PDB file of C-alpha atoms in Angstrom:
ATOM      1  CA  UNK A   1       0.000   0.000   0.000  1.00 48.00           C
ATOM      2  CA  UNK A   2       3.023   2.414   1.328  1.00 47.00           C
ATOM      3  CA  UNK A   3       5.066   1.548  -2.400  1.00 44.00           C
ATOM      4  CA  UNK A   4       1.638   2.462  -4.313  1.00 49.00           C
ATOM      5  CA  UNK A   5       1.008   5.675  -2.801  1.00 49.00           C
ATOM      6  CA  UNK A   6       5.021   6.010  -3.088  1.00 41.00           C
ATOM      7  CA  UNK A   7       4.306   5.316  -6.737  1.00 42.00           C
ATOM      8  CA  UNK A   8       1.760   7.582  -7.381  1.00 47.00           C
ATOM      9  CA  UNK A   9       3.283  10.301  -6.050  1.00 39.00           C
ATOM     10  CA  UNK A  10       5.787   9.981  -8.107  1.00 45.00           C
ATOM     11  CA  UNK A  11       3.431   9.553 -11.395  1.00 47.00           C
ATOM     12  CA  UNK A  12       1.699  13.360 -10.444  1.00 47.00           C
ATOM     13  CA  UNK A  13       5.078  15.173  -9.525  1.00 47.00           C
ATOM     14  CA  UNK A  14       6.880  13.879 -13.019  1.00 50.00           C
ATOM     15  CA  UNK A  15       2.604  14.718 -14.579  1.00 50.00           C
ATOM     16  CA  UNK A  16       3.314  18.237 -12.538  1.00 50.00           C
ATOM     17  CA  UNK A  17       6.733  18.827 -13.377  1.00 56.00           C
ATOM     18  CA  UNK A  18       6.064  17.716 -17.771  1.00 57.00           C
ATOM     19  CA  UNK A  19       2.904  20.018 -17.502  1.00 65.00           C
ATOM     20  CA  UNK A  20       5.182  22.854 -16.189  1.00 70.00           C
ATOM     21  CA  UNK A  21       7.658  22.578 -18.909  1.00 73.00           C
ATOM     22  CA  UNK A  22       5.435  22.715 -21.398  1.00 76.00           C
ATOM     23  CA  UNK A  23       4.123  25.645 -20.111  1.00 79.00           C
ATOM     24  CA  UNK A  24       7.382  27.072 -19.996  1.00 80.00           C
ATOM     25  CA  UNK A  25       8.117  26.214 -23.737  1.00 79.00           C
ATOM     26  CA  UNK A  26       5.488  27.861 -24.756  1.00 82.00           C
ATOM     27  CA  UNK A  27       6.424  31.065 -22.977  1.00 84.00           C
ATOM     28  CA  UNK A  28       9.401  30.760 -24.568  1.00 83.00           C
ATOM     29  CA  UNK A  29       7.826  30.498 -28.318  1.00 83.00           C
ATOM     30  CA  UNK A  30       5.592  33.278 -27.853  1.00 88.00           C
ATOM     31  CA  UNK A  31       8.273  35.426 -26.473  1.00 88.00           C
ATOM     32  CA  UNK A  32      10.784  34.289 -28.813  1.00 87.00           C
ATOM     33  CA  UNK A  33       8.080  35.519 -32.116  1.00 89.00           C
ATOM     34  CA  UNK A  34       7.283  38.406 -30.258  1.00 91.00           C
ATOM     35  CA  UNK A  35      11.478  39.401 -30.680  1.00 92.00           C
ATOM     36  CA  UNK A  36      10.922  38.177 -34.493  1.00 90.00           C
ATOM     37  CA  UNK A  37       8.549  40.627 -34.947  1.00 91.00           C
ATOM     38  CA  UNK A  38      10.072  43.806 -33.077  1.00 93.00           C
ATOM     39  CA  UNK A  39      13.204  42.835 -35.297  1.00 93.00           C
ATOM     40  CA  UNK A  40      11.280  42.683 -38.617  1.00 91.00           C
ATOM     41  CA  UNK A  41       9.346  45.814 -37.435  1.00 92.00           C
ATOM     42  CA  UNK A  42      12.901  47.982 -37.012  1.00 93.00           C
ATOM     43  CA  UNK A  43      14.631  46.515 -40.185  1.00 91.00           C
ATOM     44  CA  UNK A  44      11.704  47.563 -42.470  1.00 87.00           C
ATOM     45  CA  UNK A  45      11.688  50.612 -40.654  1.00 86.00           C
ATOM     46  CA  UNK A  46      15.098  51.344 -41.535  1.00 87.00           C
ATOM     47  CA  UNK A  47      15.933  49.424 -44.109  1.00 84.00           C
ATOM     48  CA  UNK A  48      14.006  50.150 -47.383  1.00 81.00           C
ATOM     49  CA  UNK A  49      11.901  48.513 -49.467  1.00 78.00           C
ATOM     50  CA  UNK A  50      13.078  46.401 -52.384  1.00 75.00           C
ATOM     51  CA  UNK A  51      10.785  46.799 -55.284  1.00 76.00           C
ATOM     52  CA  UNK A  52       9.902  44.035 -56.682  1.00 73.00           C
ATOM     53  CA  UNK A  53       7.919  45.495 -59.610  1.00 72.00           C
ATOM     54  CA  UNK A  54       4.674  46.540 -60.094  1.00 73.00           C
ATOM     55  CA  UNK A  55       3.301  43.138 -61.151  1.00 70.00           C
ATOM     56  CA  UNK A  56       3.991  41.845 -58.014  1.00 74.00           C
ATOM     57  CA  UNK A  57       0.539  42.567 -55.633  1.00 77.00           C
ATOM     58  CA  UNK A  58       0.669  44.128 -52.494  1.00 83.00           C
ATOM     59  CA  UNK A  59      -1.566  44.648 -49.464  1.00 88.00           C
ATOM     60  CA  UNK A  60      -2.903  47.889 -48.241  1.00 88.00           C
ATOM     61  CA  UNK A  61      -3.472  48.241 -44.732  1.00 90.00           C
ATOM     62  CA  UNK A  62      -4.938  51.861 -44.817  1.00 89.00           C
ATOM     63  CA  UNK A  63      -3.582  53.357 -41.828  1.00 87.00           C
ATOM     64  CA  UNK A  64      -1.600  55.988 -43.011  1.00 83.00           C
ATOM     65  CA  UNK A  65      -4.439  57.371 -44.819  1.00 73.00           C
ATOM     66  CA  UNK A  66      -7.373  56.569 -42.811  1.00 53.00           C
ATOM     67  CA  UNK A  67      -8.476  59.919 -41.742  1.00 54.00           C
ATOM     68  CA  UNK A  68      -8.751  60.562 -45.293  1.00 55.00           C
ATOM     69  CA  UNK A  69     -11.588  57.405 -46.092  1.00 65.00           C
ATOM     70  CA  UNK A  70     -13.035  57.603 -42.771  1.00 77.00           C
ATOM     71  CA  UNK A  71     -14.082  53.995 -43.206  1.00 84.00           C
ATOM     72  CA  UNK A  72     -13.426  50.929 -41.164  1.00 88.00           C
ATOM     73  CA  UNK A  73     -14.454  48.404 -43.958  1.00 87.00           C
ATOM     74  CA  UNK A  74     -15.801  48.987 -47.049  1.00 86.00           C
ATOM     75  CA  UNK A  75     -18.989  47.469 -48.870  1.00 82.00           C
ATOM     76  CA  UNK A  76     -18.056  44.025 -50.504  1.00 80.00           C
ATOM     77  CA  UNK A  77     -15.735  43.091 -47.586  1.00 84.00           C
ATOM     78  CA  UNK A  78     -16.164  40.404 -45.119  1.00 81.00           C
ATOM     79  CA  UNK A  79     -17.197  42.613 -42.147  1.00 79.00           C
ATOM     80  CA  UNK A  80     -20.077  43.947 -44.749  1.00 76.00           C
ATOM     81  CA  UNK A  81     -21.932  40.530 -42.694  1.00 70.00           C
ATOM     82  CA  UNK A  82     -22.146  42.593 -39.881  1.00 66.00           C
ATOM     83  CA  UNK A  83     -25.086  44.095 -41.221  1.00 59.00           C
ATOM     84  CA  UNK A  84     -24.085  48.171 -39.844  1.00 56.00           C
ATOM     85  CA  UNK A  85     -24.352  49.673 -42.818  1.00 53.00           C
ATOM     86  CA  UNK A  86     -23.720  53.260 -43.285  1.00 55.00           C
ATOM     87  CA  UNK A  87     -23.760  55.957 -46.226  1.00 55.00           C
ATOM     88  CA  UNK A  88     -22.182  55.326 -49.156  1.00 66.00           C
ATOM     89  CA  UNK A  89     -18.991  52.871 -49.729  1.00 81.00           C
ATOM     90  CA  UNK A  90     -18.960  52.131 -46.278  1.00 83.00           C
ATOM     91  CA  UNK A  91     -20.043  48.853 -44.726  1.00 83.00           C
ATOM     92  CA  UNK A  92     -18.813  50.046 -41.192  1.00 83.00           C
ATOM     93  CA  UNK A  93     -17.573  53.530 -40.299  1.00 82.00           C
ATOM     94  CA  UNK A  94     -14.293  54.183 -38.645  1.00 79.00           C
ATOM     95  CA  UNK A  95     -14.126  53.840 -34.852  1.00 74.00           C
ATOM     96  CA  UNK A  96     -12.060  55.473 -32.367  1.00 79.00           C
ATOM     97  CA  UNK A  97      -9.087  53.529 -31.458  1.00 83.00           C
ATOM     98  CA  UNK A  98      -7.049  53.223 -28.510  1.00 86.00           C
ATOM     99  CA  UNK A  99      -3.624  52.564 -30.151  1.00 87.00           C
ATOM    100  CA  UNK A 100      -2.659  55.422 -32.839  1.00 88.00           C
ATOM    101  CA  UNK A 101      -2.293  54.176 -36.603  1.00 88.00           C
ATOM    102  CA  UNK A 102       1.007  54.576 -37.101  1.00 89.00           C
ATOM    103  CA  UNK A 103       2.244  52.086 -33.856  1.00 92.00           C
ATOM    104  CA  UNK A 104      -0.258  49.938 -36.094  1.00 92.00           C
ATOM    105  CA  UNK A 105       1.781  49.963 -38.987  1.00 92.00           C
ATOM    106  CA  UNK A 106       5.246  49.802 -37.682  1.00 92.00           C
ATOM    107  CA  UNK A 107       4.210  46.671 -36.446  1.00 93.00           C
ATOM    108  CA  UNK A 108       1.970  45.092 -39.080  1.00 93.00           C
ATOM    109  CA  UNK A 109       3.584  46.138 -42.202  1.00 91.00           C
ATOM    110  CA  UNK A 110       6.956  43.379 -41.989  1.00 91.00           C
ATOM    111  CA  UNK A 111       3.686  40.623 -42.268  1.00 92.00           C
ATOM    112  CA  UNK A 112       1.957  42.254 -45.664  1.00 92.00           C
ATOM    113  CA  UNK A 113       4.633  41.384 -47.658  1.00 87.00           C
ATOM    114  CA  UNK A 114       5.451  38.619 -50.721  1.00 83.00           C
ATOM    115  CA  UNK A 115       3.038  36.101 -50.240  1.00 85.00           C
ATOM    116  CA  UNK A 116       1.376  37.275 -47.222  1.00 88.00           C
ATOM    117  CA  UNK A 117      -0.067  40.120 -49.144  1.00 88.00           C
ATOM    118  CA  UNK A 118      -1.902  36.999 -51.422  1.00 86.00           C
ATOM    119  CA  UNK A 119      -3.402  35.160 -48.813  1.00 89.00           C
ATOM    120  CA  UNK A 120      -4.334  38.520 -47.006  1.00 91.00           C
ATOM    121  CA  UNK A 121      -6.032  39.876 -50.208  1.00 88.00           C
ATOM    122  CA  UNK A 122      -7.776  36.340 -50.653  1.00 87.00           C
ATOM    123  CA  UNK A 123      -9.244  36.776 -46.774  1.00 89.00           C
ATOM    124  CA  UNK A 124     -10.257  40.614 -47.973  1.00 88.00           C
ATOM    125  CA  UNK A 125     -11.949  39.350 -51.278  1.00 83.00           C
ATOM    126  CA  UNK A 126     -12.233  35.721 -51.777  1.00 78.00           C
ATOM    127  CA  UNK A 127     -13.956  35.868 -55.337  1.00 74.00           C
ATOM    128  CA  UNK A 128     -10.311  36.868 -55.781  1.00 72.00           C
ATOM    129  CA  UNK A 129      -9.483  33.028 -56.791  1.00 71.00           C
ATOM    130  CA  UNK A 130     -11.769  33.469 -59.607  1.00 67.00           C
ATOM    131  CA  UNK A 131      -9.903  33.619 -62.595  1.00 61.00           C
ATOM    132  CA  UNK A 132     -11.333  36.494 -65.239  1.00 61.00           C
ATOM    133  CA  UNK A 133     -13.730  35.645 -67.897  1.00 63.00           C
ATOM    134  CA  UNK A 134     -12.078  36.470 -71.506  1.00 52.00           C
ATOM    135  CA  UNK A 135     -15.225  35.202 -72.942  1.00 51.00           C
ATOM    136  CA  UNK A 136     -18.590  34.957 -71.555  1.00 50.00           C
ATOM    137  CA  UNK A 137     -19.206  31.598 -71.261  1.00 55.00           C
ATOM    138  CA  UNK A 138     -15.013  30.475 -70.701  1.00 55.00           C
ATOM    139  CA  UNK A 139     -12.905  31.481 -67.899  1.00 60.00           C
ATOM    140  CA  UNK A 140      -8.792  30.960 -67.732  1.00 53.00           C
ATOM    141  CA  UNK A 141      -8.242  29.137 -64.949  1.00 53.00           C
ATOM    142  CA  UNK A 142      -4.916  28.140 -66.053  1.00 51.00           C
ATOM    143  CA  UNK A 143      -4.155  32.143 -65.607  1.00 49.00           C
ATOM    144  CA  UNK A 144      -5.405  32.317 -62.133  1.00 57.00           C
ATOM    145  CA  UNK A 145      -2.375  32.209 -60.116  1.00 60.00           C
ATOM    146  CA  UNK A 146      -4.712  32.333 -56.558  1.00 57.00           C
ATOM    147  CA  UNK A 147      -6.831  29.329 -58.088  1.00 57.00           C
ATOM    148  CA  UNK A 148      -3.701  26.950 -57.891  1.00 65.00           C
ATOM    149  CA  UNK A 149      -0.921  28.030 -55.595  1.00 72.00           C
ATOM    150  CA  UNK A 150      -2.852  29.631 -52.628  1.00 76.00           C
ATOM    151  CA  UNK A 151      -5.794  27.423 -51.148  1.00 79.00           C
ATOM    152  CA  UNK A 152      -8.725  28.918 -49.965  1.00 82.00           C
ATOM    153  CA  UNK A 153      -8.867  27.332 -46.018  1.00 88.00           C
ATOM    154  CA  UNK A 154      -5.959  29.653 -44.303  1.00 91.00           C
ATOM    155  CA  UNK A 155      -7.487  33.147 -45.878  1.00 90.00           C
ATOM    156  CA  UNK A 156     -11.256  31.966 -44.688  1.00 91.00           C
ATOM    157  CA  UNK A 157     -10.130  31.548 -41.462  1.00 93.00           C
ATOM    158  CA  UNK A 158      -8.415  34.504 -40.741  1.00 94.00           C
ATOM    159  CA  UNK A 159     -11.487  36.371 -42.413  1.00 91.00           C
ATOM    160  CA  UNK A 160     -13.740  34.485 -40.067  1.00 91.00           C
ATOM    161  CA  UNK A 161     -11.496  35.519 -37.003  1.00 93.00           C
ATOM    162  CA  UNK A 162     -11.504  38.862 -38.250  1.00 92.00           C
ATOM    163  CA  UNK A 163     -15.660  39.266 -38.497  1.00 90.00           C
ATOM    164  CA  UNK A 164     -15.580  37.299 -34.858  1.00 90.00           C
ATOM    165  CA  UNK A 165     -13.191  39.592 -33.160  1.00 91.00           C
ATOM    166  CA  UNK A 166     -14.944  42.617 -34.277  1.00 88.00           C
ATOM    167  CA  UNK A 167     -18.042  41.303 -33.021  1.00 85.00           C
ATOM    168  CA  UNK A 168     -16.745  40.481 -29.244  1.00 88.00           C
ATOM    169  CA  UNK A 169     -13.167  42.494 -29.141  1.00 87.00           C
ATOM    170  CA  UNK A 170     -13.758  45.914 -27.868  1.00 87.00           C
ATOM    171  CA  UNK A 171     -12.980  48.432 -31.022  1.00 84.00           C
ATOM    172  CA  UNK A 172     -10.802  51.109 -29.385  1.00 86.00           C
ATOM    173  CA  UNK A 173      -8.465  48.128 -28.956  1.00 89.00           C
ATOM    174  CA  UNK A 174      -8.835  47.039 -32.706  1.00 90.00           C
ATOM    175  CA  UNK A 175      -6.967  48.549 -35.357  1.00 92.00           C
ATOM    176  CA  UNK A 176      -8.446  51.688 -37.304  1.00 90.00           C
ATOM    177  CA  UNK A 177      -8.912  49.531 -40.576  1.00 91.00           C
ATOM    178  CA  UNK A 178     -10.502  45.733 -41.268  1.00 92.00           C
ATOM    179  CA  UNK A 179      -7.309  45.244 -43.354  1.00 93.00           C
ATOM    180  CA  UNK A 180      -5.012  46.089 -40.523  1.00 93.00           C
ATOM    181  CA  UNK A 181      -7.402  43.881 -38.586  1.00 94.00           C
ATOM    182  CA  UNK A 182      -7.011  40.889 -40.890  1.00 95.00           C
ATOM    183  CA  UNK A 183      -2.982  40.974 -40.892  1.00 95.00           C
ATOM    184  CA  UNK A 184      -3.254  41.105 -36.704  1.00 95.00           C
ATOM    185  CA  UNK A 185      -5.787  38.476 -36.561  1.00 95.00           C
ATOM    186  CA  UNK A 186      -3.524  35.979 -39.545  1.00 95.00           C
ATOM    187  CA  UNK A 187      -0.493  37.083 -37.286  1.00 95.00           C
ATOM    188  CA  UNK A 188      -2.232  35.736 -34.026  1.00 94.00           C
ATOM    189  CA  UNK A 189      -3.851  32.595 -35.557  1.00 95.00           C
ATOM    190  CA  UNK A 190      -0.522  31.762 -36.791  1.00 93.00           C
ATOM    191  CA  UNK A 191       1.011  31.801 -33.147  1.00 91.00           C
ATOM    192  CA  UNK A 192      -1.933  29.661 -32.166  1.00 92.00           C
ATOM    193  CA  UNK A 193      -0.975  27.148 -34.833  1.00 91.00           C
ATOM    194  CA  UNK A 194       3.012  27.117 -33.806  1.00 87.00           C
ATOM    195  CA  UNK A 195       2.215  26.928 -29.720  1.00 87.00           C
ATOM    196  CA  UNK A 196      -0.201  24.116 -31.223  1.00 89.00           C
ATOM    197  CA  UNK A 197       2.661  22.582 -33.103  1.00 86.00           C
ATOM    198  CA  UNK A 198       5.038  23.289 -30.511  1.00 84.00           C
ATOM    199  CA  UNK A 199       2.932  21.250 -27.821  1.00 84.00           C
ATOM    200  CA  UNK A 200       2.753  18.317 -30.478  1.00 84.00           C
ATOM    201  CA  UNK A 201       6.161  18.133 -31.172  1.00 81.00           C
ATOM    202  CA  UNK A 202       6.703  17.783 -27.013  1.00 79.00           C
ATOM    203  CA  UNK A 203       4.661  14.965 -26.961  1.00 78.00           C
ATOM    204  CA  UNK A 204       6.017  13.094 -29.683  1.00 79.00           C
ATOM    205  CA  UNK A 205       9.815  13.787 -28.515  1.00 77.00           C
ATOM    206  CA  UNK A 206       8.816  12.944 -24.977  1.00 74.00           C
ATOM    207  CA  UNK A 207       6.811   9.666 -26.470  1.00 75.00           C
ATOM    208  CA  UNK A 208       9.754   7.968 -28.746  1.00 71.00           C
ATOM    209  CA  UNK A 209      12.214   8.485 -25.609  1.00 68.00           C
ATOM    210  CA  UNK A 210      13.725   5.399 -23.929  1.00 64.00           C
ATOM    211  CA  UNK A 211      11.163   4.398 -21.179  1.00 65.00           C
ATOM    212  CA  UNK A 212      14.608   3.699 -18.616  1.00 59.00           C
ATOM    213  CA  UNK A 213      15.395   7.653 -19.144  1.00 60.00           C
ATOM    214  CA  UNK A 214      15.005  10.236 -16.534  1.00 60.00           C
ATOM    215  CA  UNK A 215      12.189  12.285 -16.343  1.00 59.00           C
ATOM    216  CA  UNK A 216      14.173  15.081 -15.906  1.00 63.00           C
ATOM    217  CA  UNK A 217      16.751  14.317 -19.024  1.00 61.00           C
ATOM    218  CA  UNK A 218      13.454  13.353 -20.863  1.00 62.00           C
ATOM    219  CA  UNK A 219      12.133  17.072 -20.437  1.00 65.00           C
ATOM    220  CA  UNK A 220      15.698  18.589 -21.436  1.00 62.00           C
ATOM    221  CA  UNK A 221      15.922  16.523 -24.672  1.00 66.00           C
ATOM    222  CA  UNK A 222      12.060  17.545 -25.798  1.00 64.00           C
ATOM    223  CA  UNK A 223      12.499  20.834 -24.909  1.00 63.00           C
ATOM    224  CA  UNK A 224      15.558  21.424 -26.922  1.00 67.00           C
ATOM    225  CA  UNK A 225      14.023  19.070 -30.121  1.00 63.00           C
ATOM    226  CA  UNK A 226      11.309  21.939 -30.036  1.00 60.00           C
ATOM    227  CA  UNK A 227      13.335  25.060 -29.612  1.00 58.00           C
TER     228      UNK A 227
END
């Protein structure tokens, strides 16, 4: 009786100390993108632009111009669902904000960029996949570039997330535009998915180990595999 309670001691303090390193890994992920992004945010910053050409699409988040439209989203958008419609273009007017537009797109802007600014334009506009119609009744697929090489699950999602969190997030703490709100909401879902991958990749490590290793060698050898 003494050796089984001995036993299962033992089984909840490695359970307690396993569940605490994982925790720990993942504070260490989240800080460690968080660094990623300050760093892309100063080098774009400084560093400027290359120009790719002007076939190459890009993603406009609106902020440094948004006093100008004095619109949150436009008509045709995703956040047109909302059903707050106002006067003219505008699906949703612009709301007050907590966070100024420019700290907005210091941040933001390093994640618009090469193929981000596809999928972020497909979560903006999905009939974007559609390829154009030469002729009435035939349509190019083979020209549509979106209709092949960027799938339609990761845009919907983050143009989901973006229609949820406007509904529940307060707005001062949103950004001043729904396409600076779509590149915040792909950046976040993306650190759910690599915590999510993270945790996975723990398991699996910890799983393949020897049985006859430490506990505490076990932890040291998943944690590293993931970092």
């Amino acid at each position: 009786m003494a050796f089984g309670s001995l036993l299962q001691l033992t089984q909840i303090s490695e359970a307690g100390s396993r569940c605490s390193s994982k925790w720990q890994l993942v504070g260490i992920v989240i800080q460690f993108r968080l660094v990623l992004l300050l760093v892309m945010a100063i080098s774009c910053h400084f560093i400027p632009d290359h120009n790719p050409g002007d076939d190459v699409l890009r993603f406009d988040m609106r902020l440094l111009n948004n006093n100008e439209d004095n619109c949150f989203c436009f008509k045709g958008h995703l956040c047109e669902r909302l059903g707050n419609e106002s006067s003219g273009s505008c699906a949703i007017a612009t709301v007050k904000t907590f966070i100024p537009s420019p700290i907005w797109h210091f941040f933001l802007a390093p994640l618009t960029k090469w193929d981000a600014a596809r999928f972020l334009n497909l979560a903006l506009d999905p009939t974007l996949r559609d390829p154009k119609c030469f002729i009435a009744t035939q349509c190019n697929f083979d020209a549509s570039e979106e209709a092949h090489a960027f799938f339609p699950l990761f845009p919907n999602i983050v143009g989901q997330l973006s229609v949820f969190v406007v509904n529940v997030a307060p707005s001062a703490l949103l950004p001043p535009t729904f396409e600076a709100l779509l590149t915040l909401c792909g950046f976040l879902f993306n650190m759910t998915c690599l915590v999510a991958a993270t945790l996975c990749l723990f398991h699996l490590t910890v799983s393949i180990l020897p049985t006859g290793m430490e506990p505490e060698q076990q932890r040291h050898i998943a944690m590293t595999t993931c970092l």
